[in-house]
mmCIF file of N, CA and C in Angstrom:
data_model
loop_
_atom_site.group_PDB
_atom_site.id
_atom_site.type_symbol
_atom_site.label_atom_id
_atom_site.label_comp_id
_atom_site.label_asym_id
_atom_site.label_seq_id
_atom_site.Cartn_x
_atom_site.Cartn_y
_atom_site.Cartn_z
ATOM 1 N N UNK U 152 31.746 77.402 59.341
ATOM 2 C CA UNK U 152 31.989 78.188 60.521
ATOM 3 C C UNK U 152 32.828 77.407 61.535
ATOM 4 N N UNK U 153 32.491 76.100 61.445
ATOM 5 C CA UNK U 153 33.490 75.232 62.420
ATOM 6 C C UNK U 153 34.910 75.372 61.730
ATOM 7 N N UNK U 154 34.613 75.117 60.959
ATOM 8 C CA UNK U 154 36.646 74.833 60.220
ATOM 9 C C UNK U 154 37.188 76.233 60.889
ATOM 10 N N UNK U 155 36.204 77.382 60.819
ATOM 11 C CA UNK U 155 37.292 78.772 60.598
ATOM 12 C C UNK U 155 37.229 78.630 62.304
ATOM 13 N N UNK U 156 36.942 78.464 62.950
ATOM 14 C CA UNK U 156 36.720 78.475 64.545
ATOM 15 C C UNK U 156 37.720 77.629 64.993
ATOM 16 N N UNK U 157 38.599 76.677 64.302
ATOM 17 C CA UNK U 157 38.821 75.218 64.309
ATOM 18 C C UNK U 157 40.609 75.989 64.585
ATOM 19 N N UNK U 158 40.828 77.099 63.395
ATOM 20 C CA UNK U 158 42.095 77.722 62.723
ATOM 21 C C UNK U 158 42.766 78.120 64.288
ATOM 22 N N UNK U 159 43.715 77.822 64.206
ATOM 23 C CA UNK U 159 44.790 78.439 65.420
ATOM 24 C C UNK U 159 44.514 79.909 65.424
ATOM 25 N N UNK U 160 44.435 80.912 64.742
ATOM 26 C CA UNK U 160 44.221 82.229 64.717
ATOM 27 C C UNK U 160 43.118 82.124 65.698
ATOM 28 N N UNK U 161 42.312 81.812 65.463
ATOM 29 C CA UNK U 161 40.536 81.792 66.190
ATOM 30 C C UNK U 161 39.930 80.956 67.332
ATOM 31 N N UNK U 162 41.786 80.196 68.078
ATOM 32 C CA UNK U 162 41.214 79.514 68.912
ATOM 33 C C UNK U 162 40.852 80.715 70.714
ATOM 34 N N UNK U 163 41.053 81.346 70.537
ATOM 35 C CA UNK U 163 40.996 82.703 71.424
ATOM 36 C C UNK U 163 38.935 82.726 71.162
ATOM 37 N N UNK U 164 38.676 83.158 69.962
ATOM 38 C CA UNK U 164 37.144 83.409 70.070
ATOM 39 C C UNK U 164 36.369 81.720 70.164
ATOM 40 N N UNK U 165 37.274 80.947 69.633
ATOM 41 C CA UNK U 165 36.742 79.568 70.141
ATOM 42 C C UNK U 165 36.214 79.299 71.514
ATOM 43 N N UNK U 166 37.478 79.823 72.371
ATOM 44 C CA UNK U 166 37.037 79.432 73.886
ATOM 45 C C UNK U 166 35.946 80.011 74.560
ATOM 46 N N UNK U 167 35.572 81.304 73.938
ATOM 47 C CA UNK U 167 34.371 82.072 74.366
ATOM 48 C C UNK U 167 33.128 81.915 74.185
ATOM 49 N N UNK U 168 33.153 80.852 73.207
ATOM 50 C CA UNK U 168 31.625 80.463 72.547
ATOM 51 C C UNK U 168 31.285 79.327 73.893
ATOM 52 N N UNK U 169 29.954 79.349 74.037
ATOM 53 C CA UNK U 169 29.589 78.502 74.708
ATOM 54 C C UNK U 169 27.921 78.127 74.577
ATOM 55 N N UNK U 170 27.186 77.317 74.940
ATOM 56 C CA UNK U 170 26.238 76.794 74.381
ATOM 57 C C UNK U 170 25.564 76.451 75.647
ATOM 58 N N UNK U 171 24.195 76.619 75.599
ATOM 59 C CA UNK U 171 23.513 76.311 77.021
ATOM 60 C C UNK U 171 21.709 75.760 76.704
ATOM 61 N N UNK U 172 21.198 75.186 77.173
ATOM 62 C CA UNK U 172 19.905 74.767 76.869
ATOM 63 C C UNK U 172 19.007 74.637 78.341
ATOM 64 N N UNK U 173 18.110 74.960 78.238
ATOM 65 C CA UNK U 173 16.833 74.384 79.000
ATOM 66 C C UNK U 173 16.513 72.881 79.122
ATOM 67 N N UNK U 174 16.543 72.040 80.299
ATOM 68 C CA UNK U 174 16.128 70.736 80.093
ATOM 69 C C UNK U 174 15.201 70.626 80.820
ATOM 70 N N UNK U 175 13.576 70.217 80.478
ATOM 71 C CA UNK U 175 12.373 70.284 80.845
ATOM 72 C C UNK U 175 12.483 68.769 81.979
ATOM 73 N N UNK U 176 11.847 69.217 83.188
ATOM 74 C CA UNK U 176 12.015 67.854 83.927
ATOM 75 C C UNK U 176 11.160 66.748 83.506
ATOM 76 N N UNK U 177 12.053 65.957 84.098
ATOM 77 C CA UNK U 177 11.210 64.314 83.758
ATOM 78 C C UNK U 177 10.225 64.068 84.578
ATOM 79 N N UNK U 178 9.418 62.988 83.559
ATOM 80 C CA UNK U 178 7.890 62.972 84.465
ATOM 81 C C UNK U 178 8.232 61.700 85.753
ATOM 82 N N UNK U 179 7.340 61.642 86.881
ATOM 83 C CA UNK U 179 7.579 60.533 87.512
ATOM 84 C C UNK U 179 7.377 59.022 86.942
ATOM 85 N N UNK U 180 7.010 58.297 85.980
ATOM 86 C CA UNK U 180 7.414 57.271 85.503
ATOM 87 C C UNK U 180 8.456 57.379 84.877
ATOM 88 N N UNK U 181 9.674 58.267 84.426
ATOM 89 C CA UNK U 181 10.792 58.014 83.852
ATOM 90 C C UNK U 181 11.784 57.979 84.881
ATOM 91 N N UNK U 182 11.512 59.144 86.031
ATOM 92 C CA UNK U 182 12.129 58.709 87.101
ATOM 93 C C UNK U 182 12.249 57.705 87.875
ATOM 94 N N UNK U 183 10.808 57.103 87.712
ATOM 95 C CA UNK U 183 11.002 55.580 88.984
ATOM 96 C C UNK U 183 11.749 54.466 87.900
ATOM 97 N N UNK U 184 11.642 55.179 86.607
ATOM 98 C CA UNK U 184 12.210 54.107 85.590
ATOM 99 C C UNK U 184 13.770 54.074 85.917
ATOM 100 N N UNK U 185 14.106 55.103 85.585
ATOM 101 C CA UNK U 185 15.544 55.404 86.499
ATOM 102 C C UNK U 185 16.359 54.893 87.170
ATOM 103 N N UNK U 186 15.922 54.898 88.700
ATOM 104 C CA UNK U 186 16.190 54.320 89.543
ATOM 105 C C UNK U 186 15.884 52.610 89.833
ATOM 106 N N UNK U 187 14.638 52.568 89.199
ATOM 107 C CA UNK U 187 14.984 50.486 88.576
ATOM 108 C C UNK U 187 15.896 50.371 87.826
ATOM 109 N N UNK U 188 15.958 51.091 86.827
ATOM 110 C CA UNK U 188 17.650 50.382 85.980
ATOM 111 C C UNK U 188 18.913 50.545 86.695
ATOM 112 N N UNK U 189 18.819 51.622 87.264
ATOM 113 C CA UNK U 189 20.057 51.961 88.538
ATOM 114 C C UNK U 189 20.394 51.131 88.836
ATOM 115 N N UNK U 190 19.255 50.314 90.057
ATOM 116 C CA UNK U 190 19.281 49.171 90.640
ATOM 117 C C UNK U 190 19.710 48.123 89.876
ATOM 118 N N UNK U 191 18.739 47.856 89.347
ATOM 119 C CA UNK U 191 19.163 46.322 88.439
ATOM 120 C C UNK U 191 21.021 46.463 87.921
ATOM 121 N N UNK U 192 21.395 47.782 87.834
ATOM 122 C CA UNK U 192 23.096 47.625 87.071
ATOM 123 C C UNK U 192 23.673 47.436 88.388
ATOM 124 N N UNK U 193 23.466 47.833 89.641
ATOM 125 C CA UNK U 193 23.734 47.669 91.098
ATOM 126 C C UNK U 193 23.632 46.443 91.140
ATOM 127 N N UNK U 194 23.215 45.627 90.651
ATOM 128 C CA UNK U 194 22.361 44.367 91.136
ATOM 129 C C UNK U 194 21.784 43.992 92.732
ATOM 130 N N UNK U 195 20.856 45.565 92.685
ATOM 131 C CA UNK U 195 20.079 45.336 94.017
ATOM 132 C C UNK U 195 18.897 45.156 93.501
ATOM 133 N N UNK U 196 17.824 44.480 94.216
ATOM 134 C CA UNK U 196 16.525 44.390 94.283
ATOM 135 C C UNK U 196 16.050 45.508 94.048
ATOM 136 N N UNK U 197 14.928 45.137 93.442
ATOM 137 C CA UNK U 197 13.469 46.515 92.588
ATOM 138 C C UNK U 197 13.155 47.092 94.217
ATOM 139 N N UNK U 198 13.026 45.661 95.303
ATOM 140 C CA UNK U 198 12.227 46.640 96.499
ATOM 141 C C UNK U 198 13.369 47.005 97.504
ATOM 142 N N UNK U 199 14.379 47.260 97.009
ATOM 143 C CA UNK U 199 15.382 48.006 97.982
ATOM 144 C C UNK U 199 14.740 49.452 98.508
ATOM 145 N N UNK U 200 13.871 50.262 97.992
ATOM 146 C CA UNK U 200 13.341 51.581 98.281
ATOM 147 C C UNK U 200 11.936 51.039 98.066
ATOM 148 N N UNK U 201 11.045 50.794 99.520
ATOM 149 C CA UNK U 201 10.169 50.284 99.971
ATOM 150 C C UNK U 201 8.997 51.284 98.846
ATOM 151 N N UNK U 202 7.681 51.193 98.546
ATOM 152 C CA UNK U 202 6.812 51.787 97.800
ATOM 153 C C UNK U 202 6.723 53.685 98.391
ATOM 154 N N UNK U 203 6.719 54.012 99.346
ATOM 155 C CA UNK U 203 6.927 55.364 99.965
ATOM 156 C C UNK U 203 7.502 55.934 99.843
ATOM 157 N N UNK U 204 8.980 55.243 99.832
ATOM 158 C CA UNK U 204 10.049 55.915 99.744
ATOM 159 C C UNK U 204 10.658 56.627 98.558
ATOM 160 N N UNK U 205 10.016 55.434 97.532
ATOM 161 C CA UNK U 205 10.103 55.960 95.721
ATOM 162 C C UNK U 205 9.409 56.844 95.590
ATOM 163 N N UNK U 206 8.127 57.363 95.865
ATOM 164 C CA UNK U 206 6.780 58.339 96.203
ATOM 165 C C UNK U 206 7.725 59.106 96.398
ATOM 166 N N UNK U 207 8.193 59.465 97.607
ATOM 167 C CA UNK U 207 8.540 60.837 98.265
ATOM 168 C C UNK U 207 10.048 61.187 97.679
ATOM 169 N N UNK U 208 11.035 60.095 97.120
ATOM 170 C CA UNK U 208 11.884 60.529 96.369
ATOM 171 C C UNK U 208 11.584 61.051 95.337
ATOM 172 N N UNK U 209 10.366 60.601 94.347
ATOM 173 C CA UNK U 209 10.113 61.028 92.890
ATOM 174 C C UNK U 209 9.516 62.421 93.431
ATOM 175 N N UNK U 210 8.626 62.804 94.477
ATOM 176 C CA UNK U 210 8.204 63.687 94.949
ATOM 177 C C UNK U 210 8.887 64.987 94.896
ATOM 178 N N UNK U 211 9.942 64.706 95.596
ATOM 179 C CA UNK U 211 11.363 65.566 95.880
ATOM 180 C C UNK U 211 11.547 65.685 95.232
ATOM 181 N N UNK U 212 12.241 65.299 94.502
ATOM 182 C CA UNK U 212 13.474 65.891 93.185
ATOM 183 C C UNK U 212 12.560 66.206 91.893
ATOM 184 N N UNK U 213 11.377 66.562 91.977
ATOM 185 C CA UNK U 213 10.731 67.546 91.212
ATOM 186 C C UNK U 213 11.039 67.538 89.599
ATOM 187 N N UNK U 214 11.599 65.954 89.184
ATOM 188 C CA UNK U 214 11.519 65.770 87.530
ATOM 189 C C UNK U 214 13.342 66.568 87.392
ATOM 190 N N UNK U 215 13.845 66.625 88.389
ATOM 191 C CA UNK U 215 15.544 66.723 88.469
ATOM 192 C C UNK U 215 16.393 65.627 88.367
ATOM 193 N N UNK U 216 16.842 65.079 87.936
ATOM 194 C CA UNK U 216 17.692 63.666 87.307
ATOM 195 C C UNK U 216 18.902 64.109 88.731
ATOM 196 N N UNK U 217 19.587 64.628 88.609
ATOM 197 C CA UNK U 217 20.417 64.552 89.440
ATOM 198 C C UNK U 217 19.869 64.762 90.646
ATOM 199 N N UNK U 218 19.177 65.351 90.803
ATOM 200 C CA UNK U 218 18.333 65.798 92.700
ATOM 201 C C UNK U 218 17.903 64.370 92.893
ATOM 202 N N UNK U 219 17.130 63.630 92.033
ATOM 203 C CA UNK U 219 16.744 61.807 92.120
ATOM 204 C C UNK U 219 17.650 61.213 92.285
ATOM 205 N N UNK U 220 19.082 60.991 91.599
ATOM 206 C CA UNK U 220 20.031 60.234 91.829
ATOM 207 C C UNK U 220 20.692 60.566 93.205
ATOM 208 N N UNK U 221 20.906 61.832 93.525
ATOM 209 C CA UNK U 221 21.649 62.276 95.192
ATOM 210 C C UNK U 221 21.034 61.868 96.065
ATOM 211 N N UNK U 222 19.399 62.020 96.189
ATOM 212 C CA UNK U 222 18.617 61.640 96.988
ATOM 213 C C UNK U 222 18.522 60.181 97.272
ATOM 214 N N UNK U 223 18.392 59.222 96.044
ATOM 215 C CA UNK U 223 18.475 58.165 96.519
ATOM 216 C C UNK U 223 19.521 57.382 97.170
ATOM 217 N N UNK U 224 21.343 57.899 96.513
ATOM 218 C CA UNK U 224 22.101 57.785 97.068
ATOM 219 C C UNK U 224 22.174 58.293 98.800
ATOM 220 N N UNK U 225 21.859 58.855 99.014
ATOM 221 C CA UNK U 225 21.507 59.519 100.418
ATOM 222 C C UNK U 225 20.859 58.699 101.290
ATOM 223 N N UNK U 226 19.873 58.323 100.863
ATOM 224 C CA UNK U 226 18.731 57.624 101.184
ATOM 225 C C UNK U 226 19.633 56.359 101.524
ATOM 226 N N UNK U 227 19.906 55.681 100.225
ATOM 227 C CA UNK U 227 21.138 54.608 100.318
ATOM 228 C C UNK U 227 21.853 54.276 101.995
ATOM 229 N N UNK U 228 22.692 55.160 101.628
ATOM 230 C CA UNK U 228 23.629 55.663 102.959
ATOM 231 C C UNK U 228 22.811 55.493 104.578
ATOM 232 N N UNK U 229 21.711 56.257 104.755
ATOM 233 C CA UNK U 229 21.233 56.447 105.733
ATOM 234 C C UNK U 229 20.833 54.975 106.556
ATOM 235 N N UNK U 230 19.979 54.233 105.057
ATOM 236 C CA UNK U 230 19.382 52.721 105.368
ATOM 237 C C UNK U 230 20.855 52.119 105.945
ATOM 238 N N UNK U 231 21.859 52.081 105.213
ATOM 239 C CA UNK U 231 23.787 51.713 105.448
ATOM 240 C C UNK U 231 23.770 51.574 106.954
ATOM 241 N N UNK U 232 23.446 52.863 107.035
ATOM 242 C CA UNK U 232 24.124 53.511 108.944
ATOM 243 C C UNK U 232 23.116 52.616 109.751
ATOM 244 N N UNK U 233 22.127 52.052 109.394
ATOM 245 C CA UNK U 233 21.228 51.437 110.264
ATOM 246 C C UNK U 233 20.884 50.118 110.310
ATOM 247 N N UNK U 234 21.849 50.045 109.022
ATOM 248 C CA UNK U 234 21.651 48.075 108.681
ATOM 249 C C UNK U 234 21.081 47.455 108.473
ATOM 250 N N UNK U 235 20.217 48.167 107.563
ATOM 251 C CA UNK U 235 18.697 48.045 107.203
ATOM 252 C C UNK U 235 18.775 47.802 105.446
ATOM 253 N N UNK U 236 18.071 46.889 105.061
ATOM 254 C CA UNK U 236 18.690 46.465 103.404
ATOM 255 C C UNK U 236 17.029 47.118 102.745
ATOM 256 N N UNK U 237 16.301 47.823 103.308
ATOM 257 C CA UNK U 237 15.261 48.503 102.744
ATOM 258 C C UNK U 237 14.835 50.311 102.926
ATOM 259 N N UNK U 238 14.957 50.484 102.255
ATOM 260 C CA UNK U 238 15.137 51.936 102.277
ATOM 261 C C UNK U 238 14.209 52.395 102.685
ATOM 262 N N UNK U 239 13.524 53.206 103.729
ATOM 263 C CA UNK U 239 11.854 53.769 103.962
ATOM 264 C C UNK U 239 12.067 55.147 104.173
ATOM 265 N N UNK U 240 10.887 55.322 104.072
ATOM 266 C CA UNK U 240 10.324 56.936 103.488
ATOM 267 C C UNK U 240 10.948 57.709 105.317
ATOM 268 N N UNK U 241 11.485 57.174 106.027
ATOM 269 C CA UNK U 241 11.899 57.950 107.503
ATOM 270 C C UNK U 241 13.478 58.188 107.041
ATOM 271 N N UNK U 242 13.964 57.001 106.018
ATOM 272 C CA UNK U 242 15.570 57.163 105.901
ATOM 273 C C UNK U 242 15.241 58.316 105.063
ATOM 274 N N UNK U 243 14.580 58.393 103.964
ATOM 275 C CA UNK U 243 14.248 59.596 102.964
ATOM 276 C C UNK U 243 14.093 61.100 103.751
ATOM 277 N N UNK U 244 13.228 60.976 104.604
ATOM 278 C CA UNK U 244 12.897 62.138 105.438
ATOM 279 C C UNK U 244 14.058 62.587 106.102
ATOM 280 N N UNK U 245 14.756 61.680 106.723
ATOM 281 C CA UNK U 245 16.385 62.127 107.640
ATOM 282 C C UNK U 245 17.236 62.755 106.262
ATOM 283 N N UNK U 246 17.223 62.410 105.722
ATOM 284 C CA UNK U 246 18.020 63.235 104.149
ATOM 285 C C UNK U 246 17.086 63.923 104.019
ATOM 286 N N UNK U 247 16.323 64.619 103.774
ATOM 287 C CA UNK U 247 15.683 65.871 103.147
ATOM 288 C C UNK U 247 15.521 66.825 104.464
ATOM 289 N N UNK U 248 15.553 66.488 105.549
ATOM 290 C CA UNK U 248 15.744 67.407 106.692
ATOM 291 C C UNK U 248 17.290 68.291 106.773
ATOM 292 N N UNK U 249 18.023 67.954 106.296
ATOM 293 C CA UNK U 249 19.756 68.424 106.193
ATOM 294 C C UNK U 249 19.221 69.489 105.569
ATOM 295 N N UNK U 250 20.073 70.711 105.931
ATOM 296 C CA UNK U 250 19.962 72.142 105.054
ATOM 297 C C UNK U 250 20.149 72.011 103.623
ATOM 298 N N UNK U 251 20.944 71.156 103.134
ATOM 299 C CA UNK U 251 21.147 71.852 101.754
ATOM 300 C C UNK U 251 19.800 70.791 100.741
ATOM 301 N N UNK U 252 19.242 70.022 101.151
ATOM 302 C CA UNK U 252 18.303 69.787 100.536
ATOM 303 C C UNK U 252 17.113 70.842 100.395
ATOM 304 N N UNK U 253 17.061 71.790 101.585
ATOM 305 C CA UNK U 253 15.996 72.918 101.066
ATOM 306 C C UNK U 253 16.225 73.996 100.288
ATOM 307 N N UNK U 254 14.918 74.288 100.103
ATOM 308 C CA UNK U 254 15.311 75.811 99.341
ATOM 309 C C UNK U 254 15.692 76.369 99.905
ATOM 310 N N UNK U 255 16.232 77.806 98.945
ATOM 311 C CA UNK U 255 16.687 78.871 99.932
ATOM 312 C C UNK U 255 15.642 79.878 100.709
ATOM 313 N N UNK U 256 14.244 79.933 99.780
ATOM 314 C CA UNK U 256 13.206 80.357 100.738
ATOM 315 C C UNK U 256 12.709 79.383 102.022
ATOM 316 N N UNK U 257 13.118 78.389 102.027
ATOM 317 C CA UNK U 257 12.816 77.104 103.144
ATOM 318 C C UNK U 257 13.483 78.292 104.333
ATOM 319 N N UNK U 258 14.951 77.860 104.021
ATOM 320 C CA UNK U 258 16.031 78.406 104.818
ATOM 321 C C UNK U 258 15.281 80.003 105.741
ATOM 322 N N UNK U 259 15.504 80.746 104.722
ATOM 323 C CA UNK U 259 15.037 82.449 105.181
ATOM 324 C C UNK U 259 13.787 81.917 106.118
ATOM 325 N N UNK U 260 12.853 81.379 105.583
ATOM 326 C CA UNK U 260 11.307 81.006 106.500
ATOM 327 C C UNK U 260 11.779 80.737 108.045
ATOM 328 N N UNK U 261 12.662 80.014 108.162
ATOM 329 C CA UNK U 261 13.005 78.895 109.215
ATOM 330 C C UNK U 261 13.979 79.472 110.296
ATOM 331 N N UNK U 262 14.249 80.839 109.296
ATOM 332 C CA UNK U 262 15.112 82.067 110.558
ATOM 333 C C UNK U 262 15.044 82.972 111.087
ATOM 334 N N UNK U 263 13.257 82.926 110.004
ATOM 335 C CA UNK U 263 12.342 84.152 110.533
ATOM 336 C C UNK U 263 11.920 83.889 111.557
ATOM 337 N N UNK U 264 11.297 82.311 111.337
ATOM 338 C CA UNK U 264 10.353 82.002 112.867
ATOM 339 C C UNK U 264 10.758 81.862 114.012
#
């Protein structure tokens, strides 16, 4: 089926095929695993994201690989702006307060009240 998909005649129904999967989230020890190897290829320290801050990041991003990686980058940034070489669960909180970190039922709630 690949070869005939492969044929110049069939590259038209080729482009239409597409393939999609479910990816079940990761548990919080693969995530904090994560973000230590992150680090270590960074060559920053394990306690750059103080014990809280890993909590409420793994918290957040809800077993989402990319929502963990933005967040901590975020997080990153915020500690940056303050010149602070340890990340705490208040730099975490100033990033998850920004709109697009909430849901969209967050949002609607927050325009009702």
């Amino acid at each position: 089926m690949l070869h005939a998909l492969s044929l110049t005649a069939n590259q038209d129904i080729k482009s239409r095929i597409t393939y999609s999967a479910h990816i079940k989230p990761l548990n919080d020890d693969d995530l904090q695993a994560f973000i230590i190897r992150e680090l270590e290829q960074a060559k920053m320290g394990i306690s750059t994201f103080d014990e809280n801050a890993m909590a409420l990041i793994i918290r957040s991003s809800e077993g989402n690989l990319r929502l963990c990686r933005n967040l901590c980058l975020a997080s990153l940034i915020e500690a940056a702006r303050e010149t602070q070489k340890t990340v705490t669960i208040t730099h975490v909180n100033q990033v998850l307060v920004q709109p697009h970190w909430r849901s969209h039922e967050q949002l609607i709630k927050q325009q009702v009240t």
